[in-house]
């Protein structure tokens, strides 16, 4: 009789995972975490110098320059991964852009740009990845990185395009999960609260007034620490969540609970 090993389900040995937006912030951490549990990680982002540096620190990672604002980028990324590795098991749709400006002042072009990168590109990547998983006869997981902006209004930090794109990605997660549930492709969303990244540095963290507001509003009274997304990501990416699809997991210190 084999001994019980619940941690084994979180391993990703011999699996190929794509992480978009891997050059900095949460994406960089996600790549490290997936590498640590055995995955071959494809690092996708615009800043290839950063990807090269990160790949040098990891066990088995491959950097790919990718600008998801370009309509042809998702196809090129997925086709390239399949040509090199022959399979895709995990997709982490993490890349995103923002535009902090009151809605009445935001140009339509910047709103459309946020939707293109944060919603349209993840959809294209997801559908191409799902097709590759189905064609390969395997099972796979897609993790869409959404946000508390996709679940509740924020207002204090005005970004209508980000809210619309992340809210759309939440609904897209549920729809794709329903469509692909019997085809071996699970689709879930991870919704971080306030974490210190390049995107939030100087706007929320490092700005005394903004940080005090965040601390007051968060039931746990603080922002998230880098490692506090690791478990949620691994759960959704791995077979540990084999009976979970269409879920939205908020890791936000209670922000969306009140």
PDB file of C-alpha atoms in Angstrom:
ATOM      1  CA  UNK A   1       0.000   0.000   0.000  1.00  0.00           C
ATOM      2  CA  UNK A   2       1.449   3.350  -1.011  1.00  0.00           C
ATOM      3  CA  UNK A   3       1.734   5.944   1.744  1.00  0.00           C
ATOM      4  CA  UNK A   4      -0.598   8.927   1.481  1.00  0.00           C
ATOM      5  CA  UNK A   5       1.148  11.906  -0.148  1.00  0.00           C
ATOM      6  CA  UNK A   6      -1.311  14.804  -0.596  1.00  0.00           C
ATOM      7  CA  UNK A   7       1.498  17.129  -1.682  1.00  0.00           C
ATOM      8  CA  UNK A   8       2.177  15.016  -4.787  1.00  0.00           C
ATOM      9  CA  UNK A   9      -0.904  16.429  -6.526  1.00  0.00           C
ATOM     10  CA  UNK A  10       0.685  19.876  -6.478  1.00  0.00           C
ATOM     11  CA  UNK A  11       3.705  18.726  -8.504  1.00  0.00           C
ATOM     12  CA  UNK A  12       4.055  19.668 -12.180  1.00  0.00           C
ATOM     13  CA  UNK A  13       6.879  17.377 -13.227  1.00  0.00           C
ATOM     14  CA  UNK A  14       7.128  16.885 -17.001  1.00  0.00           C
ATOM     15  CA  UNK A  15       4.467  19.553 -17.585  1.00  0.00           C
ATOM     16  CA  UNK A  16       4.886  22.611 -19.803  1.00  0.00           C
ATOM     17  CA  UNK A  17       3.557  25.888 -18.438  1.00  0.00           C
ATOM     18  CA  UNK A  18       3.287  29.304 -20.093  1.00  0.00           C
ATOM     19  CA  UNK A  19       3.398  32.411 -17.898  1.00  0.00           C
ATOM     20  CA  UNK A  20       2.672  35.716 -19.605  1.00  0.00           C
ATOM     21  CA  UNK A  21       3.923  38.934 -18.094  1.00  0.00           C
ATOM     22  CA  UNK A  22       6.772  36.950 -16.570  1.00  0.00           C
ATOM     23  CA  UNK A  23       9.388  39.706 -16.646  1.00  0.00           C
ATOM     24  CA  UNK A  24       8.319  41.380 -13.399  1.00  0.00           C
ATOM     25  CA  UNK A  25       5.910  41.476 -10.492  1.00  0.00           C
ATOM     26  CA  UNK A  26       3.523  38.627  -9.871  1.00  0.00           C
ATOM     27  CA  UNK A  27       4.373  36.936 -13.165  1.00  0.00           C
ATOM     28  CA  UNK A  28       8.011  36.653 -12.216  1.00  0.00           C
ATOM     29  CA  UNK A  29       7.021  35.054  -8.919  1.00  0.00           C
ATOM     30  CA  UNK A  30       4.554  32.699 -10.614  1.00  0.00           C
ATOM     31  CA  UNK A  31       7.293  31.495 -12.962  1.00  0.00           C
ATOM     32  CA  UNK A  32       9.595  30.763 -10.031  1.00  0.00           C
ATOM     33  CA  UNK A  33       6.875  28.856  -8.210  1.00  0.00           C
ATOM     34  CA  UNK A  34       5.962  26.676 -11.191  1.00  0.00           C
ATOM     35  CA  UNK A  35       9.638  25.962 -11.850  1.00  0.00           C
ATOM     36  CA  UNK A  36      10.075  24.931  -8.214  1.00  0.00           C
ATOM     37  CA  UNK A  37       7.449  22.187  -8.541  1.00  0.00           C
ATOM     38  CA  UNK A  38       8.968  20.665 -11.661  1.00  0.00           C
ATOM     39  CA  UNK A  39       7.362  22.427 -14.616  1.00  0.00           C
ATOM     40  CA  UNK A  40       9.160  23.506 -17.762  1.00  0.00           C
ATOM     41  CA  UNK A  41       8.242  27.186 -17.808  1.00  0.00           C
ATOM     42  CA  UNK A  42       7.879  29.323 -20.919  1.00  0.00           C
ATOM     43  CA  UNK A  43       8.508  32.934 -19.894  1.00  0.00           C
ATOM     44  CA  UNK A  44       6.598  35.354 -22.114  1.00  0.00           C
ATOM     45  CA  UNK A  45       6.872  39.157 -21.972  1.00  0.00           C
ATOM     46  CA  UNK A  46       8.102  42.173 -23.912  1.00  0.00           C
ATOM     47  CA  UNK A  47      11.277  42.813 -21.879  1.00  0.00           C
ATOM     48  CA  UNK A  48      13.462  39.949 -23.046  1.00  0.00           C
ATOM     49  CA  UNK A  49      16.516  41.094 -21.111  1.00  0.00           C
ATOM     50  CA  UNK A  50      14.613  40.503 -17.887  1.00  0.00           C
ATOM     51  CA  UNK A  51      13.355  37.160 -19.133  1.00  0.00           C
ATOM     52  CA  UNK A  52      16.891  36.046 -19.959  1.00  0.00           C
ATOM     53  CA  UNK A  53      18.017  36.981 -16.453  1.00  0.00           C
ATOM     54  CA  UNK A  54      15.119  35.110 -14.860  1.00  0.00           C
ATOM     55  CA  UNK A  55      15.627  32.036 -17.034  1.00  0.00           C
ATOM     56  CA  UNK A  56      19.217  31.868 -15.832  1.00  0.00           C
ATOM     57  CA  UNK A  57      17.972  31.488 -12.257  1.00  0.00           C
ATOM     58  CA  UNK A  58      15.510  28.716 -13.015  1.00  0.00           C
ATOM     59  CA  UNK A  59      15.906  24.993 -13.521  1.00  0.00           C
ATOM     60  CA  UNK A  60      14.198  24.652 -16.896  1.00  0.00           C
ATOM     61  CA  UNK A  61      12.805  27.863 -18.361  1.00  0.00           C
ATOM     62  CA  UNK A  62      12.664  29.321 -21.863  1.00  0.00           C
ATOM     63  CA  UNK A  63      12.246  33.056 -22.538  1.00  0.00           C
ATOM     64  CA  UNK A  64      10.052  34.221 -25.429  1.00  0.00           C
ATOM     65  CA  UNK A  65       9.630  37.844 -26.441  1.00  0.00           C
ATOM     66  CA  UNK A  66       5.931  38.585 -26.733  1.00  0.00           C
ATOM     67  CA  UNK A  67       3.897  41.791 -26.963  1.00  0.00           C
ATOM     68  CA  UNK A  68       0.263  40.878 -26.366  1.00  0.00           C
ATOM     69  CA  UNK A  69      -0.905  44.252 -27.658  1.00  0.00           C
ATOM     70  CA  UNK A  70      -0.227  42.800 -31.117  1.00  0.00           C
ATOM     71  CA  UNK A  71      -3.070  40.737 -32.563  1.00  0.00           C
ATOM     72  CA  UNK A  72      -0.729  38.069 -33.929  1.00  0.00           C
ATOM     73  CA  UNK A  73       1.167  37.547 -30.643  1.00  0.00           C
ATOM     74  CA  UNK A  74      -1.000  34.803 -29.050  1.00  0.00           C
ATOM     75  CA  UNK A  75      -0.823  32.581 -32.133  1.00  0.00           C
ATOM     76  CA  UNK A  76       2.933  33.053 -32.426  1.00  0.00           C
ATOM     77  CA  UNK A  77       3.448  32.230 -28.753  1.00  0.00           C
ATOM     78  CA  UNK A  78       1.340  29.074 -28.719  1.00  0.00           C
ATOM     79  CA  UNK A  79       2.673  27.828 -32.060  1.00  0.00           C
ATOM     80  CA  UNK A  80       6.243  28.405 -30.887  1.00  0.00           C
ATOM     81  CA  UNK A  81       5.729  26.509 -27.643  1.00  0.00           C
ATOM     82  CA  UNK A  82       4.145  23.572 -29.458  1.00  0.00           C
ATOM     83  CA  UNK A  83       6.959  23.508 -32.000  1.00  0.00           C
ATOM     84  CA  UNK A  84       9.590  23.393 -29.273  1.00  0.00           C
ATOM     85  CA  UNK A  85       7.898  21.326 -26.547  1.00  0.00           C
ATOM     86  CA  UNK A  86       5.107  19.489 -28.325  1.00  0.00           C
ATOM     87  CA  UNK A  87       2.547  20.207 -25.614  1.00  0.00           C
ATOM     88  CA  UNK A  88       1.061  22.778 -23.249  1.00  0.00           C
ATOM     89  CA  UNK A  89      -0.327  21.732 -19.879  1.00  0.00           C
ATOM     90  CA  UNK A  90      -0.725  25.007 -18.005  1.00  0.00           C
ATOM     91  CA  UNK A  91      -1.403  28.568 -19.114  1.00  0.00           C
ATOM     92  CA  UNK A  92      -1.150  31.437 -16.634  1.00  0.00           C
ATOM     93  CA  UNK A  93      -2.742  34.494 -18.245  1.00  0.00           C
ATOM     94  CA  UNK A  94      -0.988  37.097 -16.133  1.00  0.00           C
ATOM     95  CA  UNK A  95       0.115  39.910 -18.469  1.00  0.00           C
ATOM     96  CA  UNK A  96      -1.787  43.137 -18.011  1.00  0.00           C
ATOM     97  CA  UNK A  97      -1.703  46.903 -18.401  1.00  0.00           C
ATOM     98  CA  UNK A  98      -3.443  49.712 -16.562  1.00  0.00           C
ATOM     99  CA  UNK A  99      -4.301  53.376 -17.069  1.00  0.00           C
ATOM    100  CA  UNK A 100      -5.047  55.374 -13.941  1.00  0.00           C
ATOM    101  CA  UNK A 101      -7.317  58.254 -14.918  1.00  0.00           C
ATOM    102  CA  UNK A 102     -10.913  59.300 -14.162  1.00  0.00           C
ATOM    103  CA  UNK A 103     -13.307  57.688 -16.627  1.00  0.00           C
ATOM    104  CA  UNK A 104     -14.576  60.998 -17.998  1.00  0.00           C
ATOM    105  CA  UNK A 105     -11.025  61.911 -18.968  1.00  0.00           C
ATOM    106  CA  UNK A 106      -9.760  58.556 -20.252  1.00  0.00           C
ATOM    107  CA  UNK A 107      -9.363  58.428 -24.048  1.00  0.00           C
ATOM    108  CA  UNK A 108     -11.267  55.617 -25.747  1.00  0.00           C
ATOM    109  CA  UNK A 109      -8.011  54.454 -27.336  1.00  0.00           C
ATOM    110  CA  UNK A 110      -6.398  53.731 -23.964  1.00  0.00           C
ATOM    111  CA  UNK A 111      -9.579  51.967 -22.791  1.00  0.00           C
ATOM    112  CA  UNK A 112      -9.466  49.779 -25.891  1.00  0.00           C
ATOM    113  CA  UNK A 113      -5.768  49.071 -25.317  1.00  0.00           C
ATOM    114  CA  UNK A 114      -6.491  47.794 -21.811  1.00  0.00           C
ATOM    115  CA  UNK A 115      -9.204  45.500 -23.151  1.00  0.00           C
ATOM    116  CA  UNK A 116      -6.922  44.257 -25.935  1.00  0.00           C
ATOM    117  CA  UNK A 117      -4.125  43.215 -23.589  1.00  0.00           C
ATOM    118  CA  UNK A 118      -6.143  42.227 -20.506  1.00  0.00           C
ATOM    119  CA  UNK A 119      -9.107  40.474 -22.108  1.00  0.00           C
ATOM    120  CA  UNK A 120      -8.810  39.822 -25.848  1.00  0.00           C
ATOM    121  CA  UNK A 121      -5.269  38.404 -25.695  1.00  0.00           C
ATOM    122  CA  UNK A 122      -6.075  36.071 -22.765  1.00  0.00           C
ATOM    123  CA  UNK A 123      -9.096  34.793 -24.688  1.00  0.00           C
ATOM    124  CA  UNK A 124      -7.019  34.076 -27.776  1.00  0.00           C
ATOM    125  CA  UNK A 125      -4.298  32.392 -25.719  1.00  0.00           C
ATOM    126  CA  UNK A 126      -6.870  30.340 -23.823  1.00  0.00           C
ATOM    127  CA  UNK A 127      -8.673  29.067 -26.919  1.00  0.00           C
ATOM    128  CA  UNK A 128      -5.438  28.137 -28.658  1.00  0.00           C
ATOM    129  CA  UNK A 129      -4.083  26.438 -25.541  1.00  0.00           C
ATOM    130  CA  UNK A 130      -7.334  24.556 -25.001  1.00  0.00           C
ATOM    131  CA  UNK A 131      -7.263  23.287 -28.579  1.00  0.00           C
ATOM    132  CA  UNK A 132      -3.687  22.088 -28.121  1.00  0.00           C
ATOM    133  CA  UNK A 133      -4.637  20.237 -24.932  1.00  0.00           C
ATOM    134  CA  UNK A 134      -7.645  18.595 -26.573  1.00  0.00           C
ATOM    135  CA  UNK A 135      -5.666  17.667 -29.677  1.00  0.00           C
ATOM    136  CA  UNK A 136      -3.011  16.092 -27.475  1.00  0.00           C
ATOM    137  CA  UNK A 137      -5.578  14.004 -25.629  1.00  0.00           C
ATOM    138  CA  UNK A 138      -4.445  15.240 -22.255  1.00  0.00           C
ATOM    139  CA  UNK A 139      -5.688  17.352 -19.387  1.00  0.00           C
ATOM    140  CA  UNK A 140      -4.745  20.918 -18.695  1.00  0.00           C
ATOM    141  CA  UNK A 141      -5.344  23.986 -16.598  1.00  0.00           C
ATOM    142  CA  UNK A 142      -5.776  27.642 -17.496  1.00  0.00           C
ATOM    143  CA  UNK A 143      -5.384  30.194 -14.705  1.00  0.00           C
ATOM    144  CA  UNK A 144      -6.560  33.695 -15.486  1.00  0.00           C
ATOM    145  CA  UNK A 145      -5.106  36.359 -13.229  1.00  0.00           C
ATOM    146  CA  UNK A 146      -7.942  38.750 -12.572  1.00  0.00           C
ATOM    147  CA  UNK A 147      -8.173  41.272  -9.733  1.00  0.00           C
ATOM    148  CA  UNK A 148     -10.369  42.662  -6.998  1.00  0.00           C
ATOM    149  CA  UNK A 149     -11.181  45.254  -9.711  1.00  0.00           C
ATOM    150  CA  UNK A 150     -13.013  42.483 -11.520  1.00  0.00           C
ATOM    151  CA  UNK A 151     -15.151  41.714  -8.484  1.00  0.00           C
ATOM    152  CA  UNK A 152     -15.938  45.079  -6.870  1.00  0.00           C
ATOM    153  CA  UNK A 153     -15.644  48.740  -7.712  1.00  0.00           C
ATOM    154  CA  UNK A 154     -12.614  50.572  -6.321  1.00  0.00           C
ATOM    155  CA  UNK A 155     -13.194  54.187  -7.326  1.00  0.00           C
ATOM    156  CA  UNK A 156     -10.422  55.653  -5.190  1.00  0.00           C
ATOM    157  CA  UNK A 157      -7.943  54.441  -7.810  1.00  0.00           C
ATOM    158  CA  UNK A 158      -9.817  55.194 -11.047  1.00  0.00           C
ATOM    159  CA  UNK A 159      -9.238  52.783 -13.924  1.00  0.00           C
ATOM    160  CA  UNK A 160     -12.396  51.947 -15.847  1.00  0.00           C
ATOM    161  CA  UNK A 161     -10.535  49.997 -18.514  1.00  0.00           C
ATOM    162  CA  UNK A 162      -8.814  47.775 -15.985  1.00  0.00           C
ATOM    163  CA  UNK A 163     -12.089  47.149 -14.131  1.00  0.00           C
ATOM    164  CA  UNK A 164     -13.933  46.346 -17.363  1.00  0.00           C
ATOM    165  CA  UNK A 165     -11.219  44.029 -18.641  1.00  0.00           C
ATOM    166  CA  UNK A 166     -10.814  42.140 -15.366  1.00  0.00           C
ATOM    167  CA  UNK A 167     -14.574  41.874 -14.868  1.00  0.00           C
ATOM    168  CA  UNK A 168     -14.814  40.536 -18.388  1.00  0.00           C
ATOM    169  CA  UNK A 169     -12.060  38.040 -17.674  1.00  0.00           C
ATOM    170  CA  UNK A 170     -13.972  36.780 -14.636  1.00  0.00           C
ATOM    171  CA  UNK A 171     -17.053  36.116 -16.779  1.00  0.00           C
ATOM    172  CA  UNK A 172     -14.929  34.661 -19.561  1.00  0.00           C
ATOM    173  CA  UNK A 173     -13.355  32.260 -17.055  1.00  0.00           C
ATOM    174  CA  UNK A 174     -16.769  30.886 -16.129  1.00  0.00           C
ATOM    175  CA  UNK A 175     -17.957  30.586 -19.731  1.00  0.00           C
ATOM    176  CA  UNK A 176     -14.832  28.808 -20.947  1.00  0.00           C
ATOM    177  CA  UNK A 177     -14.930  26.514 -17.922  1.00  0.00           C
ATOM    178  CA  UNK A 178     -18.480  25.535 -18.817  1.00  0.00           C
ATOM    179  CA  UNK A 179     -17.636  24.967 -22.481  1.00  0.00           C
ATOM    180  CA  UNK A 180     -14.518  22.899 -21.885  1.00  0.00           C
ATOM    181  CA  UNK A 181     -15.338  21.031 -18.655  1.00  0.00           C
ATOM    182  CA  UNK A 182     -15.858  17.709 -20.454  1.00  0.00           C
ATOM    183  CA  UNK A 183     -12.890  18.157 -22.753  1.00  0.00           C
ATOM    184  CA  UNK A 184     -10.182  17.943 -20.097  1.00  0.00           C
ATOM    185  CA  UNK A 185      -9.517  21.681 -19.811  1.00  0.00           C
ATOM    186  CA  UNK A 186     -10.147  23.427 -16.507  1.00  0.00           C
ATOM    187  CA  UNK A 187     -10.359  27.231 -16.381  1.00  0.00           C
ATOM    188  CA  UNK A 188     -10.160  29.154 -13.115  1.00  0.00           C
ATOM    189  CA  UNK A 189      -9.310  32.663 -11.987  1.00  0.00           C
ATOM    190  CA  UNK A 190      -7.020  33.990  -9.289  1.00  0.00           C
ATOM    191  CA  UNK A 191      -7.956  37.444  -7.976  1.00  0.00           C
ATOM    192  CA  UNK A 192      -5.148  39.120  -6.023  1.00  0.00           C
ATOM    193  CA  UNK A 193      -5.818  42.029  -3.720  1.00  0.00           C
ATOM    194  CA  UNK A 194      -3.172  44.648  -3.014  1.00  0.00           C
ATOM    195  CA  UNK A 195       0.344  43.314  -3.562  1.00  0.00           C
ATOM    196  CA  UNK A 196       3.521  45.318  -3.975  1.00  0.00           C
ATOM    197  CA  UNK A 197       4.553  45.198  -7.644  1.00  0.00           C
ATOM    198  CA  UNK A 198       5.928  47.615 -10.220  1.00  0.00           C
ATOM    199  CA  UNK A 199       2.314  48.468 -11.075  1.00  0.00           C
ATOM    200  CA  UNK A 200       1.353  49.359  -7.486  1.00  0.00           C
ATOM    201  CA  UNK A 201       4.659  50.855  -6.311  1.00  0.00           C
ATOM    202  CA  UNK A 202       4.301  54.584  -5.765  1.00  0.00           C
ATOM    203  CA  UNK A 203       0.555  54.456  -6.335  1.00  0.00           C
ATOM    204  CA  UNK A 204      -0.500  52.304  -3.409  1.00  0.00           C
ATOM    205  CA  UNK A 205       2.692  51.118  -1.758  1.00  0.00           C
ATOM    206  CA  UNK A 206       5.222  53.812  -0.958  1.00  0.00           C
ATOM    207  CA  UNK A 207       2.587  56.538  -0.966  1.00  0.00           C
ATOM    208  CA  UNK A 208       1.720  57.218   2.669  1.00  0.00           C
ATOM    209  CA  UNK A 209      -1.837  58.394   2.099  1.00  0.00           C
ATOM    210  CA  UNK A 210      -2.769  55.628  -0.334  1.00  0.00           C
ATOM    211  CA  UNK A 211      -1.197  52.911   1.762  1.00  0.00           C
ATOM    212  CA  UNK A 212      -3.026  54.106   4.869  1.00  0.00           C
ATOM    213  CA  UNK A 213      -6.310  53.975   2.914  1.00  0.00           C
ATOM    214  CA  UNK A 214      -5.576  50.419   1.764  1.00  0.00           C
ATOM    215  CA  UNK A 215      -4.723  49.281   5.296  1.00  0.00           C
ATOM    216  CA  UNK A 216      -7.948  50.791   6.675  1.00  0.00           C
ATOM    217  CA  UNK A 217     -10.103  49.176   3.987  1.00  0.00           C
ATOM    218  CA  UNK A 218      -8.538  45.696   4.147  1.00  0.00           C
ATOM    219  CA  UNK A 219     -10.029  43.549   6.949  1.00  0.00           C
ATOM    220  CA  UNK A 220      -6.638  41.963   7.637  1.00  0.00           C
ATOM    221  CA  UNK A 221      -5.117  45.438   7.900  1.00  0.00           C
ATOM    222  CA  UNK A 222      -2.265  45.039   5.402  1.00  0.00           C
ATOM    223  CA  UNK A 223      -1.319  44.296   1.848  1.00  0.00           C
ATOM    224  CA  UNK A 224      -0.357  40.856   0.617  1.00  0.00           C
ATOM    225  CA  UNK A 225       3.138  39.417   0.828  1.00  0.00           C
ATOM    226  CA  UNK A 226       4.780  37.982  -2.267  1.00  0.00           C
ATOM    227  CA  UNK A 227       4.602  34.350  -1.172  1.00  0.00           C
ATOM    228  CA  UNK A 228       0.925  34.526  -0.236  1.00  0.00           C
ATOM    229  CA  UNK A 229      -0.209  33.784  -3.791  1.00  0.00           C
ATOM    230  CA  UNK A 230       2.003  30.701  -4.182  1.00  0.00           C
ATOM    231  CA  UNK A 231      -0.422  28.166  -2.736  1.00  0.00           C
ATOM    232  CA  UNK A 232      -3.429  29.507  -4.625  1.00  0.00           C
ATOM    233  CA  UNK A 233      -1.556  29.457  -7.928  1.00  0.00           C
ATOM    234  CA  UNK A 234      -0.289  25.909  -7.423  1.00  0.00           C
ATOM    235  CA  UNK A 235      -3.714  24.691  -6.374  1.00  0.00           C
ATOM    236  CA  UNK A 236      -5.365  26.022  -9.530  1.00  0.00           C
ATOM    237  CA  UNK A 237      -2.541  25.080 -11.903  1.00  0.00           C
ATOM    238  CA  UNK A 238      -2.091  21.515 -10.696  1.00  0.00           C
ATOM    239  CA  UNK A 239      -4.136  18.337 -10.332  1.00  0.00           C
ATOM    240  CA  UNK A 240      -4.738  19.323  -6.710  1.00  0.00           C
ATOM    241  CA  UNK A 241      -7.773  21.187  -8.100  1.00  0.00           C
ATOM    242  CA  UNK A 242      -8.832  18.421 -10.492  1.00  0.00           C
ATOM    243  CA  UNK A 243     -12.533  18.848  -9.609  1.00  0.00           C
ATOM    244  CA  UNK A 244     -12.466  22.659  -9.701  1.00  0.00           C
ATOM    245  CA  UNK A 245     -13.359  24.699 -12.751  1.00  0.00           C
ATOM    246  CA  UNK A 246     -15.022  28.081 -13.214  1.00  0.00           C
ATOM    247  CA  UNK A 247     -13.910  29.196  -9.761  1.00  0.00           C
ATOM    248  CA  UNK A 248     -12.659  32.652  -8.816  1.00  0.00           C
ATOM    249  CA  UNK A 249     -10.272  32.529  -5.876  1.00  0.00           C
ATOM    250  CA  UNK A 250      -9.718  35.884  -4.178  1.00  0.00           C
ATOM    251  CA  UNK A 251      -6.487  36.304  -2.227  1.00  0.00           C
ATOM    252  CA  UNK A 252      -7.140  39.761  -0.880  1.00  0.00           C
ATOM    253  CA  UNK A 253      -7.020  39.870   2.902  1.00  0.00           C
ATOM    254  CA  UNK A 254     -10.815  40.010   3.000  1.00  0.00           C
ATOM    255  CA  UNK A 255     -11.227  43.042   0.683  1.00  0.00           C
ATOM    256  CA  UNK A 256     -14.101  41.504  -1.303  1.00  0.00           C
ATOM    257  CA  UNK A 257     -15.757  39.999   1.796  1.00  0.00           C
ATOM    258  CA  UNK A 258     -17.001  43.328   3.138  1.00  0.00           C
TER     259      UNK A 258
END
